[in-house]
Coordinates of N, CA, C and O in Angstrom, one line a residue:
M193 N -35.8 -87.4 33.7 CA -36.9 -87.8 34.5 C -37.9 -86.7 34.7 O -39.1 -86.9 34.6
K194 N -37.4 -85.5 35.0 CA -38.3 -84.3 35.2 C -39.1 -84.0 33.9 O -40.2 -83.7 33.9
L195 N -38.4 -84.2 32.7 CA -39.0 -83.9 31.5 C -40.2 -84.9 31.2 O -41.2 -84.5 30.7
A196 N -40.0 -86.2 31.6 CA -41.0 -87.1 31.4 C -42.2 -86.8 32.2 O -43.4 -86.9 31.8
G197 N -42.0 -86.4 33.5 CA -43.1 -86.0 34.4 C -43.8 -84.8 33.9 O -45.0 -84.8 33.9
F198 N -43.1 -83.8 33.4 CA -43.7 -82.6 32.8 C -44.5 -83.0 31.6 O -45.7 -82.5 31.4
T199 N -44.0 -83.8 30.7 CA -44.7 -84.2 29.5 C -46.0 -85.0 29.9 O -47.0 -84.7 29.3
S200 N -45.9 -85.9 30.9 CA -47.1 -86.6 31.3 C -48.2 -85.6 31.8 O -49.4 -85.7 31.5
L201 N -47.7 -84.7 32.6 CA -48.6 -83.7 33.2 C -49.3 -82.8 32.1 O -50.5 -82.6 32.1
L202 N -48.5 -82.4 31.1 CA -49.0 -81.7 30.0 C -50.0 -82.4 29.2 O -51.0 -81.9 28.8
L203 N -49.8 -83.7 29.0 CA -50.8 -84.5 28.3 C -52.1 -84.7 29.0 O -53.1 -84.6 28.4
V204 N -52.0 -84.8 30.3 CA -53.2 -84.9 31.2 C -54.0 -83.6 31.1 O -55.2 -83.6 31.0
V205 N -53.3 -82.5 31.2 CA -53.9 -81.2 31.2 C -54.5 -80.9 29.8 O -55.6 -80.4 29.7
A206 N -53.7 -81.2 28.8 CA -54.1 -80.8 27.4 C -55.1 -81.8 26.8 O -55.8 -81.5 25.8
S207 N -55.2 -83.0 27.3 CA -56.0 -84.0 26.6 C -57.5 -83.6 26.5 O -58.1 -83.8 25.4
P208 N -58.1 -82.9 27.4 CA -59.5 -82.5 27.2 C -59.6 -81.5 26.0 O -60.5 -81.5 25.3
V209 N -58.6 -80.6 25.9 CA -58.5 -79.7 24.8 C -58.3 -80.4 23.5 O -59.0 -80.0 22.5
I210 N -57.4 -81.3 23.5 CA -57.2 -82.1 22.2 C -58.4 -82.8 21.8 O -58.7 -82.9 20.6
A211 N -59.2 -83.4 22.7 CA -60.3 -84.2 22.4 C -61.5 -83.4 21.9 O -62.4 -83.9 21.3
Q212 N -61.5 -82.1 22.1 CA -62.6 -81.3 21.7 C -62.6 -81.0 20.2 O -61.5 -81.0 19.6
E213 N -63.7 -80.9 19.6 CA -63.8 -80.5 18.2 C -63.4 -79.1 18.0 O -63.6 -78.2 18.9
A214 N -62.9 -78.8 16.9 CA -62.5 -77.4 16.6 C -63.8 -76.5 16.5 O -64.8 -77.0 16.0
P215 N -63.7 -75.3 17.1 CA -64.9 -74.5 17.0 C -65.2 -74.0 15.6 O -64.3 -73.9 14.8
A216 N -66.5 -73.8 15.4 CA -66.9 -73.3 14.1 C -66.3 -72.0 13.8 O -66.2 -71.2 14.8
P217 N -65.9 -71.6 12.6 CA -65.3 -70.3 12.4 C -66.4 -69.2 12.6 O -67.5 -69.4 12.3
A218 N -65.9 -68.1 13.2 CA -66.8 -67.0 13.4 C -67.3 -66.5 12.1 O -66.5 -66.4 11.1
T219 N -68.5 -66.1 12.0 CA -69.1 -65.6 10.8 C -69.3 -64.1 11.0 O -69.6 -63.7 12.1
A220 N -69.1 -63.4 10.0 CA -69.3 -61.9 10.1 C -70.8 -61.7 10.1 O -71.6 -62.4 9.5
P221 N -71.2 -60.7 10.9 CA -72.6 -60.4 11.0 C -73.2 -59.9 9.7 O -72.5 -59.3 8.9
A222 N -74.4 -60.2 9.5 CA -75.1 -59.7 8.2 C -75.1 -58.2 8.2 O -75.2 -57.6 9.3
T223 N -74.9 -57.6 7.1 CA -74.9 -56.2 7.0 C -76.1 -55.5 7.5 O -76.1 -54.4 7.9
D224 N -77.3 -56.2 7.4 CA -78.5 -55.5 7.7 C -78.9 -55.8 9.2 O -79.9 -55.3 9.7
S225 N -78.1 -56.6 9.9 CA -78.4 -56.8 11.3 C -77.7 -55.8 12.2 O -76.5 -55.4 11.9
K226 N -78.3 -55.4 13.2 CA -77.7 -54.4 14.1 C -76.9 -55.1 15.2 O -77.3 -56.1 15.7
L227 N -75.8 -54.5 15.5 CA -74.9 -55.1 16.6 C -75.4 -54.4 17.8 O -75.8 -53.3 17.9
S228 N -75.5 -55.2 18.9 CA -76.0 -54.8 20.2 C -75.2 -55.4 21.3 O -74.2 -56.2 21.1
I229 N -75.6 -55.1 22.5 CA -74.9 -55.7 23.7 C -75.1 -57.2 23.8 O -74.5 -57.9 24.5
E230 N -76.1 -57.7 23.0 CA -76.3 -59.2 22.9 C -75.4 -59.8 21.8 O -75.4 -61.1 21.7
S231 N -74.7 -59.1 21.0 CA -73.9 -59.6 19.9 C -72.6 -60.1 20.6 O -72.1 -59.7 21.6
P232 N -72.0 -61.1 19.9 CA -70.7 -61.6 20.4 C -69.7 -60.4 20.4 O -69.7 -59.6 19.5
F233 N -68.8 -60.4 21.4 CA -67.8 -59.4 21.6 C -67.0 -59.3 20.4 O -66.6 -58.2 19.9
A234 N -66.6 -60.4 19.7 CA -65.8 -60.4 18.5 C -66.4 -59.6 17.4 O -65.8 -58.8 16.7
A235 N -67.7 -59.8 17.2 CA -68.5 -59.0 16.2 C -68.4 -57.5 16.5 O -68.3 -56.7 15.5
L236 N -68.5 -57.2 17.7 CA -68.5 -55.7 18.1 C -67.2 -55.1 17.8 O -67.1 -53.9 17.4
V237 N -66.1 -55.8 18.0 CA -64.8 -55.2 17.7 C -64.3 -55.3 16.3 O -63.3 -54.7 15.9
E238 N -65.0 -56.1 15.5 CA -64.6 -56.2 14.1 C -65.1 -54.9 13.3 O -64.5 -54.6 12.3
N239 N -66.1 -54.3 13.8 CA -66.6 -53.1 13.1 C -66.0 -51.8 13.8 O -66.0 -51.7 15.0
T240 N -65.5 -50.9 13.0 CA -64.8 -49.8 13.5 C -65.7 -48.9 14.4 O -65.2 -48.5 15.4
A241 N -66.9 -48.7 14.0 CA -67.8 -47.8 14.8 C -68.2 -48.5 16.1 O -68.1 -47.8 17.2
T242 N -68.5 -49.8 16.1 CA -68.9 -50.4 17.3 C -67.7 -50.7 18.2 O -67.8 -50.6 19.4
K243 N -66.5 -50.9 17.6 CA -65.3 -51.0 18.4 C -65.0 -49.7 19.2 O -64.6 -49.8 20.3
A244 N -65.3 -48.6 18.6 CA -65.1 -47.3 19.3 C -66.0 -47.2 20.5 O -65.5 -46.7 21.6
V245 N -67.2 -47.7 20.4 CA -68.1 -47.7 21.5 C -67.5 -48.6 22.6 O -67.5 -48.2 23.8
I246 N -67.1 -49.8 22.3 CA -66.5 -50.7 23.2 C -65.3 -50.1 23.9 O -65.1 -50.1 25.1
D247 N -64.3 -49.5 23.1 CA -63.1 -49.0 23.6 C -63.4 -47.8 24.6 O -62.7 -47.6 25.6
T248 N -64.5 -47.0 24.3 CA -64.8 -45.9 25.1 C -65.4 -46.3 26.4 O -65.1 -45.8 27.5
N249 N -66.4 -47.3 26.4 CA -67.1 -47.7 27.6 C -66.4 -48.8 28.4 O -66.7 -48.9 29.6
F250 N -65.6 -49.5 27.7 CA -64.9 -50.7 28.4 C -63.4 -50.7 28.0 O -62.9 -51.6 27.3
P251 N -62.7 -49.6 28.4 CA -61.3 -49.5 28.0 C -60.4 -50.7 28.4 O -60.6 -51.3 29.5
G252 N -59.6 -51.1 27.5 CA -58.6 -52.2 27.8 C -59.2 -53.6 27.5 O -58.4 -54.6 27.5
M253 N -60.5 -53.8 27.2 CA -61.0 -55.1 27.1 C -60.5 -55.8 25.8 O -60.3 -57.0 25.8
T254 N -60.3 -55.0 24.7 CA -59.8 -55.6 23.5 C -58.4 -56.1 23.6 O -57.9 -56.9 22.8
A255 N -57.6 -55.6 24.6 CA -56.3 -56.0 24.8 C -56.1 -56.9 25.9 O -55.0 -57.3 26.3
H256 N -57.2 -57.3 26.5 CA -57.2 -58.2 27.7 C -56.5 -59.5 27.4 O -56.8 -60.0 26.3
P257 N -55.7 -60.1 28.3 CA -55.1 -61.3 28.0 C -56.0 -62.5 27.7 O -55.7 -63.4 27.0
A258 N -57.2 -62.4 28.2 CA -58.2 -63.5 28.0 C -59.2 -63.2 26.9 O -60.2 -63.9 26.8
F259 N -58.9 -62.2 26.1 CA -59.8 -61.8 25.0 C -60.2 -63.0 24.1 O -61.3 -63.2 23.8
E260 N -59.2 -63.9 23.8 CA -59.6 -65.1 22.9 C -60.6 -66.0 23.6 O -61.4 -66.6 22.9
Q261 N -60.6 -66.0 24.9 CA -61.6 -66.9 25.6 C -63.0 -66.2 25.7 O -64.0 -66.9 25.6
F262 N -63.1 -64.9 25.8 CA -64.4 -64.3 26.0 C -64.9 -63.6 24.7 O -66.0 -63.1 24.7
K263 N -64.2 -63.7 23.6 CA -64.6 -63.0 22.4 C -65.9 -63.5 21.8 O -66.6 -62.9 21.1
V264 N -66.3 -64.8 22.2 CA -67.5 -65.3 21.7 C -68.7 -65.0 22.5 O -69.9 -65.3 22.2
M265 N -68.5 -64.3 23.7 CA -69.6 -64.0 24.6 C -70.1 -62.6 24.3 O -69.4 -61.7 23.8
S266 N -71.3 -62.3 24.7 CA -71.9 -61.0 24.6 C -71.5 -60.2 25.9 O -71.0 -60.8 26.9
L267 N -71.7 -58.9 25.9 CA -71.4 -58.1 27.0 C -72.3 -58.5 28.2 O -71.8 -58.5 29.3
K268 N -73.5 -58.8 27.9 CA -74.4 -59.3 29.0 C -73.9 -60.6 29.6 O -74.1 -60.8 30.8
E269 N -73.4 -61.5 28.8 CA -72.8 -62.7 29.3 C -71.6 -62.5 30.1 O -71.3 -63.2 31.1
L270 N -70.8 -61.5 29.7 CA -69.5 -61.2 30.3 C -69.7 -60.5 31.7 O -68.9 -60.7 32.6
Q271 N -70.8 -59.8 31.8 CA -71.0 -59.0 33.0 C -70.8 -59.7 34.3 O -70.1 -59.3 35.2
P272 N -71.5 -60.9 34.5 CA -71.3 -61.5 35.8 C -69.9 -62.1 36.1 O -69.6 -62.3 37.2
L273 N -69.1 -62.2 35.0 CA -67.8 -62.7 35.1 C -66.8 -61.6 35.3 O -65.6 -61.9 35.5
S274 N -67.2 -60.4 35.2 CA -66.3 -59.2 35.2 C -65.8 -58.7 36.6 O -65.0 -57.8 36.6
G275 N -66.4 -59.2 37.6 CA -66.1 -58.8 38.9 C -66.5 -57.3 39.2 O -65.8 -56.6 39.9
G276 N -67.6 -56.9 38.5 CA -68.1 -55.6 38.7 C -67.5 -54.5 37.8 O -67.9 -53.4 37.8
V277 N -66.6 -54.9 36.9 CA -66.0 -54.0 35.9 C -67.0 -53.6 34.9 O -67.1 -52.4 34.5
I278 N -67.8 -54.5 34.4 CA -68.9 -54.2 33.5 C -70.1 -53.9 34.2 O -70.8 -54.8 34.7
T279 N -70.5 -52.7 34.4 CA -71.6 -52.2 35.2 C -72.9 -52.1 34.3 O -72.8 -52.0 33.1
D280 N -74.0 -52.1 35.0 CA -75.3 -51.9 34.3 C -75.3 -50.6 33.6 O -75.8 -50.5 32.5
E281 N -74.7 -49.6 34.3 CA -74.7 -48.2 33.7 C -73.9 -48.2 32.4 O -74.3 -47.6 31.4
A282 N -72.7 -48.9 32.4 CA -71.8 -48.9 31.2 C -72.5 -49.7 30.1 O -72.4 -49.3 28.9
I283 N -73.2 -50.7 30.4 CA -73.9 -51.5 29.4 C -75.1 -50.7 28.8 O -75.3 -50.7 27.6
A284 N -75.8 -50.0 29.7 CA -76.9 -49.2 29.2 C -76.4 -48.1 28.3 O -77.0 -47.8 27.2
K285 N -75.3 -47.4 28.6 CA -74.7 -46.4 27.8 C -74.2 -47.0 26.5 O -74.5 -46.4 25.4
A286 N -73.5 -48.1 26.5 CA -73.1 -48.8 25.3 C -74.3 -49.2 24.4 O -74.2 -49.0 23.2
A287 N -75.3 -49.7 25.0 CA -76.5 -50.1 24.3 C -77.1 -48.9 23.5 O -77.5 -49.0 22.3
T288 N -77.2 -47.8 24.2 CA -77.7 -46.6 23.5 C -76.8 -46.1 22.4 O -77.3 -45.8 21.3
E289 N -75.5 -46.2 22.6 CA -74.6 -45.8 21.5 C -74.6 -46.7 20.4 O -74.5 -46.3 19.2
L290 N -74.6 -48.0 20.7 CA -74.7 -49.0 19.6 C -76.0 -48.9 18.8 O -75.9 -49.0 17.5
A291 N -77.1 -48.6 19.4 CA -78.3 -48.5 18.7 C -78.3 -47.3 17.8 O -79.0 -47.3 16.8
A292 N -77.5 -46.3 18.1 CA -77.5 -45.1 17.3 C -76.6 -45.2 16.0 O -76.7 -44.4 15.1
I293 N -75.8 -46.3 16.0 CA -75.0 -46.5 14.8 C -75.8 -47.1 13.7 O -76.6 -48.0 13.8
K294 N -75.7 -46.4 12.5 CA -76.4 -46.8 11.3 C -75.7 -47.9 10.6 O -74.6 -48.0 10.4

């Protein structure tokens, strides 16, 4: 009986997820486009140089348990959701360092 109740609860909770369309696959940024604080977080961590900027200015974010949920967002989009962890100063510093990458 408990298993049936759990299964029903799981179906109710999971049904909105099941009903959604699969997200479009992430595309790699064009080689001539510059990555910035407006770029999706996933694009920033795919590149070795920009990942180093992220790891330096925002330690632990690439290993965060919710990484899969926020990887499609930019740093600017993540900032209001970070509870003050992503500061204006850190974003400004990261923006400068990202702009310097060739």
